[in-house]
PDB file of N, CA and C in Angstrom:
ATOM      1  N   UNK A  25    -184.630-312.651  95.310  1.00 73.00           N
ATOM      2  CA  UNK A  25    -183.919-312.430  94.706  1.00 73.00           C
ATOM      3  C   UNK A  25    -185.038-313.243  93.216  1.00 73.00           C
ATOM      4  N   UNK A  26    -185.640-314.409  93.585  1.00 79.00           N
ATOM      5  CA  UNK A  26    -186.074-315.711  92.300  1.00 79.00           C
ATOM      6  C   UNK A  26    -186.998-314.933  92.241  1.00 79.00           C
ATOM      7  N   UNK A  27    -187.553-314.594  92.919  1.00 83.00           N
ATOM      8  CA  UNK A  27    -188.820-313.662  92.888  1.00 83.00           C
ATOM      9  C   UNK A  27    -189.280-312.030  91.940  1.00 83.00           C
ATOM     10  N   UNK A  28    -188.216-311.618  92.054  1.00 86.00           N
ATOM     11  CA  UNK A  28    -187.572-309.990  91.345  1.00 86.00           C
ATOM     12  C   UNK A  28    -187.074-310.679  90.316  1.00 86.00           C
ATOM     13  N   UNK A  29    -185.974-311.051  89.972  1.00 88.00           N
ATOM     14  CA  UNK A  29    -186.227-311.828  88.642  1.00 88.00           C
ATOM     15  C   UNK A  29    -186.851-312.544  88.092  1.00 88.00           C
ATOM     16  N   UNK A  30    -187.630-313.714  88.340  1.00 90.00           N
ATOM     17  CA  UNK A  30    -188.499-313.915  87.605  1.00 90.00           C
ATOM     18  C   UNK A  30    -189.583-311.886  87.008  1.00 90.00           C
ATOM     19  N   UNK A  31    -190.265-311.668  87.447  1.00 91.00           N
ATOM     20  CA  UNK A  31    -191.794-310.788  87.624  1.00 91.00           C
ATOM     21  C   UNK A  31    -190.996-310.049  86.597  1.00 91.00           C
ATOM     22  N   UNK A  32    -189.425-309.396  87.107  1.00 89.00           N
ATOM     23  CA  UNK A  32    -189.049-308.357  86.154  1.00 89.00           C
ATOM     24  C   UNK A  32    -188.401-309.444  84.454  1.00 89.00           C
ATOM     25  N   UNK A  33    -189.000-310.428  84.362  1.00 92.00           N
ATOM     26  CA  UNK A  33    -188.251-311.157  82.996  1.00 92.00           C
ATOM     27  C   UNK A  33    -189.880-310.935  82.447  1.00 92.00           C
ATOM     28  N   UNK A  34    -190.878-311.848  83.358  1.00 94.00           N
ATOM     29  CA  UNK A  34    -191.362-312.537  82.995  1.00 94.00           C
ATOM     30  C   UNK A  34    -193.145-311.587  82.729  1.00 94.00           C
ATOM     31  N   UNK A  35    -193.122-310.446  83.711  1.00 94.00           N
ATOM     32  CA  UNK A  35    -194.612-309.707  83.699  1.00 94.00           C
ATOM     33  C   UNK A  35    -195.112-310.720  85.339  1.00 94.00           C
ATOM     34  N   UNK A  36    -194.982-311.671  85.482  1.00 95.00           N
ATOM     35  CA  UNK A  36    -195.550-312.501  86.854  1.00 95.00           C
ATOM     36  C   UNK A  36    -194.504-313.368  86.828  1.00 95.00           C
ATOM     37  N   UNK A  37    -194.856-314.014  88.621  1.00 95.00           N
ATOM     38  CA  UNK A  37    -194.935-315.020  89.113  1.00 95.00           C
ATOM     39  C   UNK A  37    -196.413-315.890  88.908  1.00 95.00           C
ATOM     40  N   UNK A  38    -195.569-317.466  89.136  1.00 94.00           N
ATOM     41  CA  UNK A  38    -197.018-318.175  89.683  1.00 94.00           C
ATOM     42  C   UNK A  38    -196.127-319.524  90.573  1.00 94.00           C
ATOM     43  N   UNK A  39    -196.382-319.327  91.815  1.00 94.00           N
ATOM     44  CA  UNK A  39    -196.107-320.382  92.628  1.00 94.00           C
ATOM     45  C   UNK A  39    -195.059-320.931  92.966  1.00 94.00           C
ATOM     46  N   UNK A  40    -194.075-319.696  93.349  1.00 92.00           N
ATOM     47  CA  UNK A  40    -192.886-319.717  93.913  1.00 92.00           C
ATOM     48  C   UNK A  40    -193.213-319.861  94.902  1.00 92.00           C
ATOM     49  N   UNK A  41    -192.092-320.667  95.654  1.00 93.00           N
ATOM     50  CA  UNK A  41    -191.542-321.221  97.687  1.00 93.00           C
ATOM     51  C   UNK A  41    -190.603-320.399  98.121  1.00 93.00           C
ATOM     52  N   UNK A  42    -190.534-319.536  99.373  1.00 92.00           N
ATOM     53  CA  UNK A  42    -190.229-319.286  99.519  1.00 92.00           C
ATOM     54  C   UNK A  42    -190.069-319.183 101.300  1.00 92.00           C
ATOM     55  N   UNK A  43    -188.902-319.000 101.426  1.00 94.00           N
ATOM     56  CA  UNK A  43    -188.843-318.569 103.114  1.00 94.00           C
ATOM     57  C   UNK A  43    -188.466-317.137 103.851  1.00 94.00           C
ATOM     58  N   UNK A  44    -189.449-317.559 104.732  1.00 95.00           N
ATOM     59  CA  UNK A  44    -189.692-315.069 104.966  1.00 95.00           C
ATOM     60  C   UNK A  44    -189.455-315.433 105.874  1.00 95.00           C
ATOM     61  N   UNK A  45    -189.034-314.184 107.006  1.00 96.00           N
ATOM     62  CA  UNK A  45    -188.876-314.423 108.408  1.00 96.00           C
ATOM     63  C   UNK A  45    -189.764-313.212 109.103  1.00 96.00           C
ATOM     64  N   UNK A  46    -190.934-313.908 110.169  1.00 95.00           N
ATOM     65  CA  UNK A  46    -191.257-313.137 110.391  1.00 95.00           C
ATOM     66  C   UNK A  46    -190.137-312.299 111.590  1.00 95.00           C
ATOM     67  N   UNK A  47    -191.699-311.167 112.175  1.00 96.00           N
ATOM     68  CA  UNK A  47    -191.495-310.118 113.163  1.00 96.00           C
ATOM     69  C   UNK A  47    -190.841-310.804 114.006  1.00 96.00           C
ATOM     70  N   UNK A  48    -191.441-312.142 114.820  1.00 97.00           N
ATOM     71  CA  UNK A  48    -191.344-312.355 115.652  1.00 97.00           C
ATOM     72  C   UNK A  48    -189.904-313.897 116.097  1.00 97.00           C
ATOM     73  N   UNK A  49    -189.494-313.687 114.925  1.00 97.00           N
ATOM     74  CA  UNK A  49    -188.100-314.528 114.368  1.00 97.00           C
ATOM     75  C   UNK A  49    -187.793-315.692 113.896  1.00 97.00           C
ATOM     76  N   UNK A  50    -189.529-315.900 113.688  1.00 96.00           N
ATOM     77  CA  UNK A  50    -190.053-316.963 113.275  1.00 96.00           C
ATOM     78  C   UNK A  50    -189.860-317.164 111.388  1.00 96.00           C
ATOM     79  N   UNK A  51    -189.135-318.736 110.854  1.00 96.00           N
ATOM     80  CA  UNK A  51    -189.247-318.515 109.801  1.00 96.00           C
ATOM     81  C   UNK A  51    -190.719-319.322 109.087  1.00 96.00           C
ATOM     82  N   UNK A  52    -190.768-319.131 108.184  1.00 97.00           N
ATOM     83  CA  UNK A  52    -192.226-319.132 107.257  1.00 97.00           C
ATOM     84  C   UNK A  52    -192.182-319.853 106.350  1.00 97.00           C
ATOM     85  N   UNK A  53    -192.933-320.722 105.582  1.00 97.00           N
ATOM     86  CA  UNK A  53    -192.201-321.247 103.813  1.00 97.00           C
ATOM     87  C   UNK A  53    -193.765-320.531 102.908  1.00 97.00           C
ATOM     88  N   UNK A  54    -194.050-319.806 103.089  1.00 97.00           N
ATOM     89  CA  UNK A  54    -195.005-319.330 101.401  1.00 97.00           C
ATOM     90  C   UNK A  54    -195.278-319.543 100.146  1.00 97.00           C
ATOM     91  N   UNK A  55    -196.332-319.486  99.250  1.00 96.00           N
ATOM     92  CA  UNK A  55    -196.353-319.808  98.252  1.00 96.00           C
ATOM     93  C   UNK A  55    -196.965-318.370  97.278  1.00 96.00           C
ATOM     94  N   UNK A  56    -195.568-317.616  96.466  1.00 95.00           N
ATOM     95  CA  UNK A  56    -195.662-316.421  96.214  1.00 95.00           C
ATOM     96  C   UNK A  56    -196.453-316.169  94.659  1.00 95.00           C
ATOM     97  N   UNK A  57    -197.850-315.470  94.755  1.00 96.00           N
ATOM     98  CA  UNK A  57    -198.182-315.208  92.849  1.00 96.00           C
ATOM     99  C   UNK A  57    -198.214-314.259  93.049  1.00 96.00           C
ATOM    100  N   UNK A  58    -197.956-313.453  91.416  1.00 97.00           N
ATOM    101  CA  UNK A  58    -197.863-311.819  91.460  1.00 97.00           C
ATOM    102  C   UNK A  58    -197.792-310.997  90.080  1.00 97.00           C
ATOM    103  N   UNK A  59    -197.656-310.305  89.653  1.00 97.00           N
ATOM    104  CA  UNK A  59    -197.683-309.175  88.758  1.00 97.00           C
ATOM    105  C   UNK A  59    -197.930-308.069  88.919  1.00 97.00           C
ATOM    106  N   UNK A  60    -196.974-307.819  87.523  1.00 96.00           N
ATOM    107  CA  UNK A  60    -197.041-306.054  86.974  1.00 96.00           C
ATOM    108  C   UNK A  60    -198.069-305.594  87.047  1.00 96.00           C
ATOM    109  N   UNK A  61    -198.245-304.782  87.573  1.00 96.00           N
ATOM    110  CA  UNK A  61    -199.311-303.876  87.405  1.00 96.00           C
ATOM    111  C   UNK A  61    -198.825-301.767  86.580  1.00 96.00           C
ATOM    112  N   UNK A  62    -198.637-301.712  85.257  1.00 94.00           N
ATOM    113  CA  UNK A  62    -198.108-300.575  84.684  1.00 94.00           C
ATOM    114  C   UNK A  62    -199.098-299.650  84.712  1.00 94.00           C
ATOM    115  N   UNK A  63    -199.022-298.629  85.462  1.00 95.00           N
ATOM    116  CA  UNK A  63    -199.493-297.133  85.001  1.00 95.00           C
ATOM    117  C   UNK A  63    -199.175-296.815  83.870  1.00 95.00           C
ATOM    118  N   UNK A  64    -200.158-295.930  83.300  1.00 96.00           N
ATOM    119  CA  UNK A  64    -200.231-294.837  81.687  1.00 96.00           C
ATOM    120  C   UNK A  64    -199.009-294.398  82.288  1.00 96.00           C
ATOM    121  N   UNK A  65    -199.000-293.239  83.160  1.00 97.00           N
ATOM    122  CA  UNK A  65    -198.201-292.347  84.040  1.00 97.00           C
ATOM    123  C   UNK A  65    -196.492-293.793  83.804  1.00 97.00           C
ATOM    124  N   UNK A  66    -195.923-294.299  83.237  1.00 94.00           N
ATOM    125  CA  UNK A  66    -194.813-295.375  83.306  1.00 94.00           C
ATOM    126  C   UNK A  66    -194.629-295.584  84.071  1.00 94.00           C
ATOM    127  N   UNK A  67    -195.320-296.157  85.618  1.00 96.00           N
ATOM    128  CA  UNK A  67    -194.631-295.813  87.390  1.00 96.00           C
ATOM    129  C   UNK A  67    -196.155-297.691  86.915  1.00 96.00           C
ATOM    130  N   UNK A  68    -194.957-298.812  87.880  1.00 94.00           N
ATOM    131  CA  UNK A  68    -195.565-299.718  88.567  1.00 94.00           C
ATOM    132  C   UNK A  68    -196.026-299.913  89.799  1.00 94.00           C
ATOM    133  N   UNK A  69    -196.176-301.136  89.652  1.00 94.00           N
ATOM    134  CA  UNK A  69    -196.397-301.641  90.832  1.00 94.00           C
ATOM    135  C   UNK A  69    -197.061-303.510  90.462  1.00 94.00           C
ATOM    136  N   UNK A  70    -196.548-304.151  92.475  1.00 94.00           N
ATOM    137  CA  UNK A  70    -196.951-305.720  91.884  1.00 94.00           C
ATOM    138  C   UNK A  70    -198.387-305.521  93.310  1.00 94.00           C
ATOM    139  N   UNK A  71    -199.216-306.746  92.503  1.00 97.00           N
ATOM    140  CA  UNK A  71    -199.861-307.016  92.673  1.00 97.00           C
ATOM    141  C   UNK A  71    -200.589-308.739  92.211  1.00 97.00           C
ATOM    142  N   UNK A  72    -200.645-309.090  94.419  1.00 97.00           N
ATOM    143  CA  UNK A  72    -200.353-310.265  94.113  1.00 97.00           C
ATOM    144  C   UNK A  72    -200.745-310.701  95.987  1.00 97.00           C
ATOM    145  N   UNK A  73    -200.690-312.508  95.437  1.00 97.00           N
ATOM    146  CA  UNK A  73    -200.593-312.580  97.444  1.00 97.00           C
ATOM    147  C   UNK A  73    -199.637-313.315  97.588  1.00 97.00           C
ATOM    148  N   UNK A  74    -199.426-314.470  99.122  1.00 96.00           N
ATOM    149  CA  UNK A  74    -199.008-314.399  99.620  1.00 96.00           C
ATOM    150  C   UNK A  74    -199.407-315.467 100.926  1.00 96.00           C
ATOM    151  N   UNK A  75    -199.269-316.864  99.905  1.00 97.00           N
ATOM    152  CA  UNK A  75    -200.181-318.105 101.334  1.00 97.00           C
ATOM    153  C   UNK A  75    -199.130-318.500 102.348  1.00 97.00           C
ATOM    154  N   UNK A  76    -199.242-318.193 102.776  1.00 97.00           N
ATOM    155  CA  UNK A  76    -198.323-319.401 104.730  1.00 97.00           C
ATOM    156  C   UNK A  76    -198.524-321.158 104.306  1.00 97.00           C
ATOM    157  N   UNK A  77    -197.647-321.644 103.591  1.00 98.00           N
ATOM    158  CA  UNK A  77    -197.934-322.979 103.689  1.00 98.00           C
ATOM    159  C   UNK A  77    -196.940-323.764 104.848  1.00 98.00           C
ATOM    160  N   UNK A  78    -197.031-323.261 105.591  1.00 97.00           N
ATOM    161  CA  UNK A  78    -195.925-323.716 106.559  1.00 97.00           C
ATOM    162  C   UNK A  78    -196.551-324.953 107.137  1.00 97.00           C
ATOM    163  N   UNK A  79    -197.308-325.230 107.491  1.00 97.00           N
ATOM    164  CA  UNK A  79    -197.974-327.061 108.114  1.00 97.00           C
ATOM    165  C   UNK A  79    -198.129-326.804 106.684  1.00 97.00           C
ATOM    166  N   UNK A  80    -198.133-327.227 105.277  1.00 95.00           N
ATOM    167  CA  UNK A  80    -198.611-327.414 104.601  1.00 95.00           C
ATOM    168  C   UNK A  80    -197.255-328.723 104.842  1.00 95.00           C
ATOM    169  N   UNK A  81    -196.429-327.761 103.890  1.00 95.00           N
ATOM    170  CA  UNK A  81    -194.785-328.588 104.113  1.00 95.00           C
ATOM    171  C   UNK A  81    -194.695-329.133 104.801  1.00 95.00           C
ATOM    172  N   UNK A  82    -194.694-329.310 106.688  1.00 94.00           N
ATOM    173  CA  UNK A  82    -194.317-329.646 107.457  1.00 94.00           C
ATOM    174  C   UNK A  82    -195.187-331.202 107.730  1.00 94.00           C
ATOM    175  N   UNK A  83    -196.586-331.134 107.276  1.00 95.00           N
ATOM    176  CA  UNK A  83    -197.260-331.317 106.607  1.00 95.00           C
ATOM    177  C   UNK A  83    -196.577-333.017 106.271  1.00 95.00           C
ATOM    178  N   UNK A  84    -196.798-332.516 104.893  1.00 93.00           N
ATOM    179  CA  UNK A  84    -195.274-333.209 103.834  1.00 93.00           C
ATOM    180  C   UNK A  84    -194.310-333.972 104.226  1.00 93.00           C
ATOM    181  N   UNK A  85    -193.568-333.551 104.884  1.00 92.00           N
ATOM    182  CA  UNK A  85    -192.450-333.639 105.252  1.00 92.00           C
ATOM    183  C   UNK A  85    -193.028-335.621 106.498  1.00 92.00           C
ATOM    184  N   UNK A  86    -193.337-334.183 106.576  1.00 95.00           N
ATOM    185  CA  UNK A  86    -193.913-335.724 107.958  1.00 95.00           C
ATOM    186  C   UNK A  86    -194.599-337.143 106.978  1.00 95.00           C
ATOM    187  N   UNK A  87    -195.130-337.432 105.925  1.00 95.00           N
ATOM    188  CA  UNK A  87    -195.890-338.140 105.712  1.00 95.00           C
ATOM    189  C   UNK A  87    -194.524-338.939 104.207  1.00 95.00           C
ATOM    190  N   UNK A  88    -193.675-337.711 104.174  1.00 92.00           N
ATOM    191  CA  UNK A  88    -192.845-338.650 103.161  1.00 92.00           C
ATOM    192  C   UNK A  88    -192.264-339.420 104.812  1.00 92.00           C
ATOM    193  N   UNK A  89    -191.042-339.146 105.187  1.00 94.00           N
ATOM    194  CA  UNK A  89    -190.501-339.854 106.339  1.00 94.00           C
ATOM    195  C   UNK A  89    -192.303-341.273 106.745  1.00 94.00           C
ATOM    196  N   UNK A  90    -192.403-341.406 106.527  1.00 93.00           N
ATOM    197  CA  UNK A  90    -193.759-341.946 106.985  1.00 93.00           C
ATOM    198  C   UNK A  90    -193.484-343.057 106.231  1.00 93.00           C
ATOM    199  N   UNK A  91    -194.314-342.417 105.269  1.00 93.00           N
ATOM    200  CA  UNK A  91    -193.667-343.700 103.909  1.00 93.00           C
ATOM    201  C   UNK A  91    -192.622-344.163 103.672  1.00 93.00           C
ATOM    202  N   UNK A  92    -191.784-343.415 104.098  1.00 92.00           N
ATOM    203  CA  UNK A  92    -190.019-344.475 104.369  1.00 92.00           C
ATOM    204  C   UNK A  92    -189.570-345.481 104.682  1.00 92.00           C
ATOM    205  N   UNK A  93    -190.926-344.665 105.722  1.00 91.00           N
ATOM    206  CA  UNK A  93    -191.001-345.709 107.188  1.00 91.00           C
ATOM    207  C   UNK A  93    -191.126-347.376 106.787  1.00 91.00           C
ATOM    208  N   UNK A  94    -192.748-347.114 106.060  1.00 93.00           N
ATOM    209  CA  UNK A  94    -192.958-348.181 105.952  1.00 93.00           C
ATOM    210  C   UNK A  94    -193.130-348.855 105.453  1.00 93.00           C
ATOM    211  N   UNK A  95    -192.109-348.474 104.051  1.00 91.00           N
ATOM    212  CA  UNK A  95    -191.473-348.838 103.147  1.00 91.00           C
ATOM    213  C   UNK A  95    -190.492-349.569 103.634  1.00 91.00           C
ATOM    214  N   UNK A  96    -190.011-349.483 104.404  1.00 91.00           N
ATOM    215  CA  UNK A  96    -188.697-350.095 105.357  1.00 91.00           C
ATOM    216  C   UNK A  96    -189.132-351.100 106.094  1.00 91.00           C
ATOM    217  N   UNK A  97    -190.382-351.246 106.641  1.00 91.00           N
ATOM    218  CA  UNK A  97    -190.632-351.871 107.297  1.00 91.00           C
ATOM    219  C   UNK A  97    -191.432-353.567 106.023  1.00 91.00           C
ATOM    220  N   UNK A  98    -191.962-352.447 105.298  1.00 90.00           N
ATOM    221  CA  UNK A  98    -192.730-353.777 104.284  1.00 90.00           C
ATOM    222  C   UNK A  98    -191.308-354.581 103.443  1.00 90.00           C
ATOM    223  N   UNK A  99    -190.241-354.329 103.612  1.00 90.00           N
ATOM    224  CA  UNK A  99    -189.384-354.814 102.824  1.00 90.00           C
ATOM    225  C   UNK A  99    -188.566-355.974 104.093  1.00 90.00           C
ATOM    226  N   UNK A 100    -188.624-355.696 105.438  1.00 87.00           N
ATOM    227  CA  UNK A 100    -187.811-356.614 106.366  1.00 87.00           C
ATOM    228  C   UNK A 100    -189.340-357.198 106.330  1.00 87.00           C
ATOM    229  N   UNK A 101    -190.369-357.250 106.867  1.00 87.00           N
ATOM    230  CA  UNK A 101    -190.947-358.559 106.895  1.00 87.00           C
ATOM    231  C   UNK A 101    -191.238-359.427 105.053  1.00 87.00           C
ATOM    232  N   UNK A 102    -190.923-358.482 104.375  1.00 87.00           N
ATOM    233  CA  UNK A 102    -191.165-359.116 103.210  1.00 87.00           C
ATOM    234  C   UNK A 102    -189.637-360.673 103.435  1.00 87.00           C
ATOM    235  N   UNK A 103    -188.568-359.995 103.132  1.00 84.00           N
ATOM    236  CA  UNK A 103    -187.950-360.650 103.225  1.00 84.00           C
ATOM    237  C   UNK A 103    -187.909-362.278 104.518  1.00 84.00           C
ATOM    238  N   UNK A 104    -188.492-361.572 105.668  1.00 81.00           N
ATOM    239  CA  UNK A 104    -188.338-362.718 107.339  1.00 81.00           C
ATOM    240  C   UNK A 104    -189.752-363.555 105.789  1.00 81.00           C
ATOM    241  N   UNK A 105    -190.251-363.251 105.479  1.00 84.00           N
ATOM    242  CA  UNK A 105    -191.699-364.270 104.615  1.00 84.00           C
ATOM    243  C   UNK A 105    -190.167-364.748 103.786  1.00 84.00           C
ATOM    244  N   UNK A 106    -190.102-364.496 103.317  1.00 80.00           N
ATOM    245  CA  UNK A 106    -189.490-365.502 101.738  1.00 80.00           C
ATOM    246  C   UNK A 106    -188.274-366.451 102.570  1.00 80.00           C
ATOM    247  N   UNK A 107    -187.595-366.577 104.007  1.00 71.00           N
ATOM    248  CA  UNK A 107    -186.640-366.735 104.073  1.00 71.00           C
ATOM    249  C   UNK A 107    -187.130-367.767 105.150  1.00 71.00           C
TER     250      UNK A 107
END
C-alpha cells in the first residue's frame, strides 16, 4: 500500500523495501523503484524495477548480530582486565 500511495502522490518511488510472497510460498525482500508514465490519451502505467535483496538483508542481520556479540565480548574482557 505504501508503494501505491507514494507513487500516486509523488509520481515515483525510490528504494522502497517490501516483503513479497513468491508462488512457491517463500517470502522475499525486494527494493522497488518506479514512476508513472502518462500516455497522450490520458491512460498511464508504471515503469520500474524490483530487486531481490533477501540475501543482502540476511547478511546485514548476521553482521548486526556479530557486531553485538563482539561488543559484549569486548566489554567482558575490558571488565576482566580492570579487575
